[in-house]
Coordinates of C-alpha atoms and ligand atoms in Angstrom, one line a residue:
M1 CA 42.9 11.9 -2.4
G2 CA 43.6 8.1 -2.7
L3 CA 42.7 7.5 0.9
Q4 CA 39.6 9.6 0.5
T5 CA 38.6 7.4 -2.4
E6 CA 39.1 4.3 -0.4
K7 CA 37.0 5.7 2.4
V8 CA 34.3 6.6 0.0
K9 CA 34.5 3.1 -1.5
D10 CA 34.1 1.6 2.0
L11 CA 31.1 3.8 2.6
V12 CA 29.5 2.7 -0.7
K13 CA 30.2 -1.0 0.3
L14 CA 28.6 -0.5 3.7
R15 CA 25.6 1.1 2.2
E16 CA 25.2 -1.8 -0.2
K17 CA 25.5 -4.2 2.7
A18 CA 22.9 -2.4 4.7
R19 CA 20.5 -2.3 1.7
I20 CA 20.3 -6.1 1.5
G21 CA 19.2 -6.4 5.1
G22 CA 19.2 -10.0 6.2
G23 CA 20.6 -11.2 2.9
Q24 CA 19.5 -12.3 -0.5
K25 CA 18.2 -15.7 0.7
R26 CA 15.8 -14.1 3.1
I27 CA 14.8 -11.5 0.5
D28 CA 14.0 -14.4 -1.8
A29 CA 12.0 -16.0 0.9
Q30 CA 10.1 -12.8 1.4
H31 CA 9.3 -12.5 -2.3
A32 CA 8.3 -16.2 -2.4
K33 CA 5.6 -15.4 0.1
G34 CA 4.3 -12.7 -2.3
K35 CA 5.6 -10.0 -0.1
Y36 CA 7.8 -7.0 -0.8
T37 CA 10.8 -6.0 1.2
A38 CA 10.9 -2.9 3.5
R39 CA 12.9 -0.9 1.0
E40 CA 10.7 -1.9 -2.0
R41 CA 7.6 -0.9 0.0
I42 CA 9.1 2.5 0.8
A43 CA 10.1 3.0 -2.8
M44 CA 6.5 2.3 -3.9
L45 CA 5.1 4.7 -1.3
L46 CA 7.3 7.7 -1.8
D47 CA 7.8 10.0 -4.9
E48 CA 10.6 8.6 -7.0
G49 CA 14.0 9.5 -5.7
S50 CA 12.7 11.4 -2.7
F51 CA 13.7 8.9 0.1
E52 CA 16.3 10.0 2.5
E53 CA 17.2 7.1 4.8
M54 CA 18.3 7.7 8.4
D55 CA 20.1 5.4 10.8
M56 CA 21.3 3.0 8.2
F57 CA 24.3 2.1 10.4
V58 CA 22.5 1.4 13.6
T59 CA 23.0 -2.1 15.0
H60 CA 21.6 -3.8 18.1
R61 CA 23.6 -3.9 21.3
C62 CA 22.3 -7.3 22.6
T63 CA 24.7 -9.9 23.8
N64 CA 22.3 -12.5 25.1
F65 CA 22.1 -15.9 23.3
G66 CA 25.2 -15.1 21.2
M67 CA 23.4 -12.2 19.5
E68 CA 26.7 -10.3 19.3
K69 CA 27.7 -12.7 16.5
S70 CA 24.6 -11.8 14.5
V71 CA 24.5 -8.1 13.6
F72 CA 22.9 -6.4 10.6
L73 CA 23.3 -2.8 9.6
G74 CA 20.0 -1.0 10.1
D75 CA 18.8 -3.7 12.6
G76 CA 15.6 -4.8 11.0
I77 CA 14.0 -1.5 10.1
V78 CA 14.3 1.1 7.4
T79 CA 13.5 4.6 8.5
G80 CA 13.6 8.1 7.0
Y81 CA 11.6 10.7 5.2
G82 CA 10.5 11.5 1.7
T83 CA 7.6 13.0 -0.2
V84 CA 4.2 11.8 -1.4
N85 CA 2.8 14.0 -4.2
G86 CA 5.5 16.5 -3.2
R87 CA 4.5 16.7 0.5
L88 CA 6.8 15.6 3.3
V89 CA 6.1 12.4 5.2
Y90 CA 8.2 10.3 7.7
V91 CA 8.2 6.6 7.2
Y92 CA 9.4 3.4 8.8
A93 CA 9.2 -0.1 7.4
Q94 CA 10.0 -3.2 9.4
D95 CA 12.4 -5.5 7.6
F96 CA 11.3 -9.1 8.0
T97 CA 14.6 -10.3 6.6
V98 CA 16.4 -9.3 9.7
F99 CA 15.3 -11.3 12.8
G100 CA 11.8 -11.4 11.3
G101 CA 11.5 -7.7 11.7
S102 CA 11.4 -8.3 15.5
L103 CA 11.6 -5.2 17.7
S104 CA 14.8 -4.5 19.5
E105 CA 15.8 -1.6 21.8
T106 CA 17.7 0.1 18.9
L107 CA 15.0 -0.7 16.3
A108 CA 12.5 1.1 18.6
Q109 CA 14.9 4.0 18.9
K110 CA 15.0 4.4 15.1
I111 CA 11.2 4.5 15.0
C112 CA 11.1 7.0 17.9
K113 CA 13.6 9.2 16.1
V114 CA 11.5 9.6 13.0
M115 CA 8.3 10.1 15.1
D116 CA 10.1 12.8 17.1
Q117 CA 11.3 14.5 14.0
A118 CA 7.8 14.3 12.4
M119 CA 6.4 16.1 15.5
K120 CA 9.0 18.8 15.4
V121 CA 8.4 19.5 11.7
G122 CA 4.7 18.7 11.6
A123 CA 4.4 16.0 9.0
P124 CA 2.5 12.6 8.9
V125 CA 4.1 9.3 10.0
I126 CA 3.5 6.2 8.0
G127 CA 4.5 2.9 9.6
I128 CA 4.7 -0.4 7.6
N129 CA 4.4 -3.4 9.9
D130 CA 5.8 -6.8 9.1
S131 CA 7.3 -8.2 12.3
G132 CA 7.5 -11.2 14.6
G133 CA 7.0 -8.8 17.6
A134 CA 9.3 -8.2 20.5
R135 CA 12.8 -9.5 19.9
I136 CA 12.8 -12.4 22.3
Q137 CA 16.6 -12.2 23.0
E138 CA 16.3 -8.6 24.2
G139 CA 13.7 -9.3 26.9
V140 CA 12.4 -6.2 28.7
N141 CA 14.4 -3.9 26.5
A142 CA 12.2 -4.9 23.6
L143 CA 9.1 -4.3 25.7
A144 CA 10.5 -0.9 26.7
G145 CA 11.0 -0.1 23.1
Y146 CA 7.3 -0.8 22.3
A147 CA 6.2 1.3 25.2
E148 CA 8.4 4.2 24.0
I149 CA 6.7 4.0 20.6
F150 CA 3.2 3.8 22.1
Q151 CA 3.9 7.0 24.1
R152 CA 4.8 8.8 20.9
N153 CA 1.8 7.5 19.1
I154 CA -0.3 8.9 21.9
L155 CA 1.4 12.3 21.9
A156 CA 1.3 12.5 18.1
S157 CA -2.5 11.7 18.1
G158 CA -4.4 14.7 16.8
V159 CA -1.1 16.6 16.1
V160 CA 0.2 14.8 13.0
P161 CA -1.7 12.1 11.0
Q162 CA -0.5 8.6 11.6
I163 CA -1.1 5.7 9.2
S164 CA -0.3 2.0 9.7
A165 CA 0.0 -0.5 6.9
I166 CA 0.1 -4.1 8.1
F167 CA 1.8 -6.2 5.4
G168 CA 2.7 -9.2 7.5
P169 CA 2.6 -10.4 11.1
C170 CA 1.6 -8.0 13.8
A171 CA 1.1 -9.9 17.1
G172 CA 1.0 -9.4 20.8
G173 CA 1.3 -6.0 22.3
A174 CA 2.8 -4.8 18.9
V175 CA -0.8 -4.4 17.7
Y176 CA -1.2 -1.4 20.0
S177 CA 0.8 0.9 17.9
P178 CA -1.5 0.5 14.9
A179 CA -4.5 0.6 17.2
L180 CA -3.3 4.1 18.4
T181 CA -2.9 5.5 14.9
D182 CA -5.5 7.1 12.7
F183 CA -5.9 4.6 9.8
N184 CA -4.9 1.0 9.5
I185 CA -4.5 -0.9 6.2
M186 CA -4.1 -4.7 6.0
T187 CA -3.4 -7.0 3.1
K188 CA -5.7 -9.9 2.7
G189 CA -4.2 -13.4 3.2
S190 CA -0.6 -12.2 4.1
S191 CA -1.1 -10.2 7.2
Y192 CA -2.6 -10.8 10.6
M193 CA -3.1 -8.9 13.9
F194 CA -3.9 -10.5 17.2
L195 CA -3.0 -10.1 20.9
T196 CA -2.6 -13.9 21.4
G197 CA -2.0 -16.3 18.6
P198 CA -3.8 -19.6 17.7
K199 CA -1.6 -21.7 19.9
V200 CA -2.4 -19.8 23.0
V201 CA -6.0 -19.6 22.1
K202 CA -6.0 -23.4 21.8
T203 CA -4.2 -23.9 25.2
V204 CA -6.3 -21.4 27.1
L205 CA -9.7 -21.8 25.5
G206 CA -9.5 -25.1 23.6
E207 CA -10.6 -23.3 20.5
D208 CA -9.1 -24.2 17.1
V209 CA -8.7 -21.2 14.9
T210 CA -6.3 -20.3 12.1
Q211 CA -4.3 -17.1 12.0
E212 CA -6.7 -15.8 9.3
Q213 CA -9.8 -16.6 11.3
L214 CA -8.4 -15.1 14.4
G215 CA -6.9 -11.9 13.0
G216 CA -6.9 -11.7 9.2
A217 CA -7.7 -8.6 7.2
S218 CA -11.3 -9.7 6.6
V219 CA -11.9 -10.2 10.4
H220 CA -10.6 -6.8 11.3
S221 CA -12.3 -5.0 8.4
T222 CA -15.7 -6.5 9.0
K223 CA -16.0 -7.8 12.6
S224 CA -13.7 -5.9 14.9
G225 CA -13.4 -2.6 13.1
V226 CA -9.6 -2.4 13.9
V227 CA -8.8 -2.0 10.2
H228 CA -10.1 0.7 7.9
F229 CA -9.0 -0.8 4.6
A230 CA -8.6 -4.5 3.7
V231 CA -6.6 -4.7 0.4
D232 CA -5.9 -7.4 -2.1
S233 CA -2.2 -6.4 -2.6
E234 CA 0.5 -4.3 -1.1
E235 CA 0.3 -2.1 -4.2
E236 CA -3.3 -1.4 -3.4
G237 CA -2.4 -0.6 0.2
I238 CA 0.2 1.8 -0.9
E239 CA -2.1 3.5 -3.4
I240 CA -4.7 3.9 -0.7
T241 CA -2.1 5.5 1.6
R242 CA -1.1 8.0 -1.0
R243 CA -4.8 8.9 -1.8
L244 CA -5.6 9.2 1.9
L245 CA -2.7 11.6 2.4
S246 CA -4.1 13.8 -0.4
F247 CA -7.3 14.5 1.6
I248 CA -5.6 15.4 4.9
P249 CA -3.3 18.2 6.1
Q250 CA 0.2 17.8 7.3
N251 CA -0.7 18.6 10.9
N252 CA -3.4 20.0 13.2
L253 CA -2.4 23.6 12.5
E254 CA -2.8 23.3 8.8
E255 CA -5.7 22.8 6.4
A256 CA -6.0 20.0 3.9
P257 CA -4.6 20.9 0.5
Q258 CA -7.2 22.4 -1.9
M259 CA -7.1 20.7 -5.2
L260 CA -7.9 22.1 -8.7
N261 CA -11.5 21.2 -9.5
D262 CA -13.0 20.8 -13.0
D263 CA -16.5 19.6 -11.8
P264 CA -18.9 22.6 -12.2
V265 CA -19.7 24.2 -8.9
D266 CA -23.3 24.9 -10.0
R267 CA -23.9 21.4 -11.4
V268 CA -27.6 20.6 -10.9
E269 CA -28.3 17.0 -10.4
D270 CA -31.9 16.5 -11.4
S271 CA -31.9 12.8 -10.5
L272 CA -31.8 13.7 -6.8
N273 CA -35.3 15.3 -7.0
E274 CA -36.6 11.8 -7.6
I275 CA -34.3 9.6 -5.6
I276 CA -36.5 9.4 -2.5
P277 CA -39.1 6.6 -2.9
D278 CA -42.8 7.3 -2.3
S279 CA -42.9 4.8 0.5
P280 CA -40.9 5.8 3.6
N281 CA -40.0 2.1 4.1
T282 CA -38.4 1.7 0.7
P283 CA -34.7 2.0 0.8
Y284 CA -32.5 3.9 -1.7
D285 CA -28.7 3.9 -2.1
M286 CA -27.0 6.7 -0.2
Y287 CA -23.9 6.1 -2.4
E288 CA -25.9 7.5 -5.3
V289 CA -26.5 10.7 -3.4
I290 CA -22.9 11.0 -2.4
G291 CA -21.6 10.3 -5.9
A292 CA -23.9 12.9 -7.4
I293 CA -22.9 15.8 -5.2
I294 CA -19.2 15.5 -4.7
D295 CA -16.4 16.5 -7.1
N296 CA -16.2 14.0 -10.0
G297 CA -17.9 11.3 -7.8
E298 CA -14.5 10.6 -6.2
F299 CA -15.1 9.2 -2.7
L300 CA -12.5 7.5 -0.5
E301 CA -14.5 5.4 1.8
I302 CA -13.2 4.5 5.2
H303 CA -14.3 1.3 7.0
K304 CA -16.3 0.2 3.9
S305 CA -17.1 -3.3 5.2
Y306 CA -17.7 -2.5 8.8
A307 CA -21.1 -1.2 10.1
A308 CA -22.3 -0.5 6.6
N309 CA -25.4 1.1 8.0
I310 CA -23.3 4.3 8.2
I311 CA -21.0 5.5 5.5
V312 CA -17.9 7.6 6.2
G313 CA -15.1 8.8 4.0
F314 CA -13.4 11.7 2.3
A315 CA -14.5 13.6 -0.8
R316 CA -14.1 17.1 -2.1
F317 CA -16.4 20.0 -2.9
N318 CA -14.9 22.5 -5.4
G319 CA -11.5 21.0 -4.4
I320 CA -12.0 21.4 -0.7
S321 CA -11.5 18.3 1.3
V322 CA -14.4 17.2 3.5
G323 CA -15.4 14.3 5.7
I324 CA -18.7 12.8 4.7
V325 CA -20.9 11.0 7.3
A326 CA -24.1 9.5 5.9
N327 CA -26.7 7.0 7.1
Q328 CA -27.3 4.2 4.6
P329 CA -31.0 3.4 4.2
K330 CA -30.1 0.2 2.2
V331 CA -28.5 -1.4 5.3
L332 CA -30.6 -2.0 8.4
A333 CA -32.7 1.0 7.2
G334 CA -29.7 3.3 8.2
V335 CA -30.3 2.7 11.9
L336 CA -27.7 3.8 14.4
D337 CA -26.3 1.1 16.5
S338 CA -23.2 0.5 18.7
N339 CA -20.8 -0.2 15.8
S340 CA -22.0 2.5 13.4
S341 CA -21.8 5.0 16.3
R342 CA -18.2 4.1 17.1
K343 CA -17.2 4.1 13.5
A344 CA -18.7 7.5 12.8
A345 CA -17.5 9.0 16.1
R346 CA -13.9 8.1 15.4
F347 CA -14.1 9.6 11.9
V348 CA -15.7 12.8 13.1
R349 CA -13.0 13.2 15.7
F350 CA -10.3 12.7 13.1
C351 CA -11.8 15.3 10.8
D352 CA -12.2 17.8 13.7
A353 CA -8.7 17.2 14.9
F354 CA -7.3 17.9 11.5
N355 CA -9.5 20.9 10.4
I356 CA -11.5 18.9 7.8
P357 CA -15.1 20.2 7.5
L358 CA -17.9 17.7 8.0
V359 CA -20.8 17.1 5.6
T360 CA -23.5 14.9 7.2
L361 CA -26.3 13.4 5.2
V362 CA -29.2 12.2 7.4
D363 CA -31.7 9.5 6.9
V364 CA -32.0 7.7 10.2
P365 CA -35.0 5.9 11.8
G366 CA -33.4 6.1 15.2
F367 CA -31.2 3.8 17.4
L368 CA -31.5 0.1 17.1
P369 CA -33.6 -1.3 20.0
G370 CA -33.2 -4.5 21.9
T371 CA -31.2 -6.4 24.5
G372 CA -28.4 -7.1 22.1
Q373 CA -27.7 -3.4 21.7
E374 CA -28.5 -2.4 25.3
Y375 CA -26.3 -5.1 26.8
G376 CA -23.5 -4.1 24.4
G377 CA -23.6 -0.6 25.7
V378 CA -25.3 1.3 22.8
I379 CA -26.0 4.1 25.3
L380 CA -22.2 4.7 25.7
H381 CA -21.4 4.1 22.0
G382 CA -24.2 6.4 20.8
A383 CA -22.9 9.0 23.3
K384 CA -19.5 8.8 21.6
L385 CA -21.0 10.0 18.3
L386 CA -23.1 12.6 20.1
Y387 CA -19.9 13.8 21.9
A388 CA -17.9 13.8 18.7
Y389 CA -20.3 16.0 16.9
G390 CA -20.9 18.2 19.9
E391 CA -17.2 18.9 20.5
A392 CA -16.3 19.4 16.8
T393 CA -15.5 23.0 15.9
V394 CA -14.9 22.5 12.2
P395 CA -17.5 23.7 9.7
K396 CA -20.5 21.4 10.0
I397 CA -23.1 21.2 7.2
T398 CA -26.0 18.8 7.6
V399 CA -28.6 17.8 5.0
T400 CA -31.6 15.8 6.2
L401 CA -32.9 13.8 3.2
R402 CA -35.7 11.8 4.8
K403 CA -36.0 10.4 8.3
S404 CA -34.5 12.0 11.3
Y405 CA -36.2 10.5 14.4
G406 CA -35.6 10.6 18.1
G407 CA -32.2 10.7 19.7
A408 CA -30.7 10.1 16.3
Y409 CA -32.0 13.6 15.2
C410 CA -30.0 15.2 18.0
V411 CA -26.9 13.1 17.3
M412 CA -26.6 13.6 13.6
S413 CA -25.0 17.0 13.5
S414 CA -28.2 18.8 14.5
K415 CA -28.4 22.6 14.9
H416 CA -28.3 22.1 18.6
L417 CA -24.9 20.5 18.4
R418 CA -23.6 23.7 16.8
G419 CA -24.4 22.6 13.2
D420 CA -23.5 25.6 11.1
M421 CA -25.8 25.1 8.1
N422 CA -28.7 22.6 8.5
Y423 CA -30.6 21.9 5.3
A424 CA -33.5 19.6 4.7
W425 CA -35.0 18.2 1.5
P426 CA -38.8 18.5 1.2
S427 CA -39.0 14.8 1.9
A428 CA -37.5 15.2 5.4
E429 CA -39.4 13.8 8.4
I430 CA -38.2 15.1 11.7
A431 CA -40.1 13.8 14.7
V432 CA -39.7 12.0 18.1
M433 CA -40.4 8.7 16.4
G434 CA -41.9 7.1 13.3
P435 CA -45.7 7.1 12.9
A436 CA -46.3 3.4 13.8
G437 CA -44.4 3.6 17.1
A438 CA -46.0 7.0 18.0
I439 CA -49.5 5.9 17.4
E440 CA -48.9 2.7 19.5
V441 CA -47.7 4.8 22.4
L442 CA -50.3 7.6 22.1
Y443 CA -53.4 5.5 21.2
G444 CA -52.7 1.9 22.4
K445 CA -55.9 1.7 24.5
E446 CA -58.1 3.5 21.9
T447 CA -56.8 1.2 19.2
A448 CA -57.8 -1.9 21.2
A449 CA -61.2 -0.5 21.8
A450 CA -61.8 0.6 18.2
E451 CA -64.4 -1.1 16.1
N452 CA -61.9 -1.3 13.2
P453 CA -58.5 -1.1 14.8
A454 CA -56.6 -1.1 11.4
A455 CA -58.7 1.8 10.1
F456 CA -58.3 3.7 13.3
V457 CA -54.5 3.3 13.3
A458 CA -54.4 4.3 9.6
E459 CA -56.3 7.5 10.3
K460 CA -54.2 8.4 13.3
E461 CA -51.0 7.7 11.4
K462 CA -52.1 10.0 8.6
E463 CA -52.8 12.7 11.2
Y464 CA -49.3 12.2 12.7
K465 CA -47.6 12.2 9.3
D466 CA -49.4 15.3 8.2
A467 CA -48.2 17.0 11.4
F468 CA -44.7 15.7 11.6
A469 CA -43.6 14.0 8.4
N470 CA -42.1 17.1 6.9
P471 CA -39.3 19.5 7.5
Y472 CA -41.4 22.6 8.0
N473 CA -42.0 22.2 11.7
A474 CA -38.2 22.1 12.3
A475 CA -37.7 25.0 9.9
K476 CA -40.4 27.0 11.7
Y477 CA -38.2 27.0 14.8
G478 CA -35.0 27.7 12.9
Y479 CA -33.6 24.2 13.6
I480 CA -33.4 23.8 9.8
D481 CA -31.9 26.9 8.0
D482 CA -33.4 26.2 4.7
I483 CA -35.4 23.6 2.8
I484 CA -33.7 23.0 -0.5
E485 CA -34.5 21.2 -3.8
P486 CA -32.5 18.0 -3.7
R487 CA -30.9 18.7 -7.1
N488 CA -29.3 21.9 -5.8
T489 CA -27.6 20.1 -2.9
R490 CA -24.1 20.3 -4.4
F491 CA -23.9 24.0 -4.9
R492 CA -25.7 24.8 -1.6
I493 CA -23.0 22.8 0.2
I494 CA -20.2 24.5 -1.7
R495 CA -21.6 27.9 -0.9
S496 CA -21.8 26.9 2.8
L497 CA -18.2 25.8 2.7
R498 CA -17.2 29.1 1.3
Q499 CA -19.2 31.0 3.8
L500 CA -17.7 28.9 6.7
A501 CA -14.1 29.1 5.5
T502 CA -13.1 31.5 8.2
K503 CA -15.2 29.9 11.0
K504 CA -13.6 30.3 14.4
L505 CA -15.0 28.4 17.4
T506 CA -13.2 27.1 20.4
N507 CA -14.3 24.8 23.3
P508 CA -13.7 25.8 26.9
P509 CA -10.1 25.2 28.1
K510 CA -9.7 21.8 29.9
K511 CA -6.9 19.3 30.6
H512 CA -8.7 16.9 28.3
D513 CA -12.2 15.7 27.8
N514 CA -13.9 12.6 29.3
L515 CA -15.4 11.0 26.2
P516 CA -17.7 8.2 27.2
L517 CA -15.4 5.3 26.5
Ligands
HXC601 C1 13.5 -12.9 17.6 C2 12.4 -13.7 15.7 C3 11.2 -13.3 16.3 C4 11.1 -12.7 17.5 C5 10.8 -14.2 14.3 N1 12.1 -14.2 14.5 N2 10.2 -13.7 15.4 N3 13.6 -13.4 16.4 N4 12.3 -12.5 18.1 N5 10.0 -12.3 18.1 C6 13.1 -14.7 13.6 C7 13.1 -16.2 13.5 O1 13.9 -16.8 14.5 C8 13.8 -16.4 12.1 O2 15.1 -16.2 12.2 C9 13.2 -15.2 11.3 O3 12.8 -14.2 12.3 C10 12.0 -15.5 10.5 O4 11.1 -16.2 11.3 P1 10.4 -17.5 10.8 O5 9.8 -18.1 12.0 O6 11.4 -18.4 10.0 O7 9.4 -17.0 9.8 P2 7.9 -17.5 9.5 O8 7.9 -19.0 9.4 O9 7.4 -16.7 8.4 O10 7.1 -17.1 10.8 C11 6.9 -15.8 11.2 C12 6.3 -15.7 12.6 C13 7.2 -16.6 13.6 C14 4.9 -16.3 12.6 C15 6.2 -14.3 13.0 O11 8.5 -16.2 13.4 C16 6.8 -16.4 15.0 O12 5.8 -17.0 15.5 N6 7.6 -15.5 15.8 C17 7.3 -15.3 17.1 C18 6.1 -14.4 17.3 C19 5.9 -14.1 18.7 O13 5.3 -14.8 19.5 N7 6.3 -12.9 19.1 C20 6.1 -12.3 20.4 C21 4.8 -11.7 20.4 S1 4.5 -10.9 21.9 P3 16.2 -16.9 11.2 O14 17.5 -16.5 11.7 O15 15.9 -18.4 11.3 O16 15.9 -16.4 9.8 C22 5.1 -9.4 21.7 C23 5.0 -8.6 22.9 C24 5.0 -7.2 22.5 O17 5.6 -9.1 20.7 C25 4.6 -6.5 23.8 C26 4.6 -5.0 23.5 C27 4.0 -4.3 24.7

């Protein structure tokens, strides 16, 4: 009994030792930078008292550069599982207080273990990154460790949701793990991601850049699109992670949890009958439409500051989680371009992989013309969105609010891409192109020869608008299932979701697709 007590005491002491990672001085240094420690982050993320730590006693095996003299229990990462709002998740958080959170062979094995467990059980994986990259003393073993993680990220993709929070450095090849996961969150000012740091950039290119300019949260959330959420604090990043999880299922064989809903299903939103301006060139704010039709106006927007001409994010209709994709007439008239196509394609594919129905709100004047877009591969990027919608088998509900022109008509979840319910508002205009362009192509010579070219164009444009600037042509062919009053949009979508709840559709068997990358 006495001996047992001693052994238990030893265990308690060892646990305490493991819990302080690299020691109080380094913890203080972490706090002084305005950052939390790995354990504090996990405690914030998970439901109170739910964390079960794994591999607390793992240590590295490196003997290069005298490393055997410097050993820390847990080896620079905290791993395990717990719950978020009662639902199981696997977590790992790099511990910057131990060798700067740098990745060793054993540290990688700890990450791989929770990822393997998450795959067996079918639960999301959340990784919190704060690391100096490959542990230099371990050489190729550190690189091997990264590659083992990448392989698991790839196999887990589309099977269990993967979320990366970047709350510190994430440099070199280390960036590829977040890049392979579904959603990335970065803290402004205290985190950065880049393949090569400012010193290398200076040496190779002679460019002077700061870490923030090269790979700060604002860069990745506005310019590169690598990051889905740029947050002001770690608390906000954790809160977003928890909210995100509430919209998505545990794995690809399950559905997202249905929430209790107190927003009336038959709520009629009169303001929508008047939201479309008289002039087709006057913008309106698509956020107002989204906010008016979803449950309690609660919208979790993804990629808010990137390619703002398209809006994507999660919302609920009568408690059912959906992915919303909507053109934004207020930004670049809602045109599709390379970045907005890539942004929406990735979101559509996430939703399809995880059984989340898609609601698409269309007001798109077409694809952005010009050499900038063409040289940048808009054909391929636009094809990604086309492909994503075309391969998606989840329920797809489309509402065309106003413009739906040209290739963009086909792309935006049209009937022809297996749209299940395609609605249009009476203000919809579905045509090969807008009136001005069409008249130019059809009547260029006649306009030049006309006595009064402006009057001639105006007359022809009127003719064109009367013929095409409406949804009735498309409805005549069954490409639009119904033309609805805007104010009824919410309950028409909810009814459609109910109708489609048991939808079954499969794509032809194949090894994998060949998405135009
Ligand atoms: C071993 C490392 C380390 C690393 C940091 N440390 N990075 N140890 N390998 N990669 C250690 C430091 O020696 C220090 O130990 C402690 O962590 C804290 O680091 P500091 O430099 O004191 O912290 P700070 O000033 O905040 O600077 C953080 C940093 C810097 C900017 C991340 O440490 C740094 O530049 N590290 C190297 C980054 C790097 O180039 N990594 C390789 C990237 S390439 P003590 O004992 O003093 O506390 C890569 C390839 C991956 O990762 C390929 C995958 C395929």
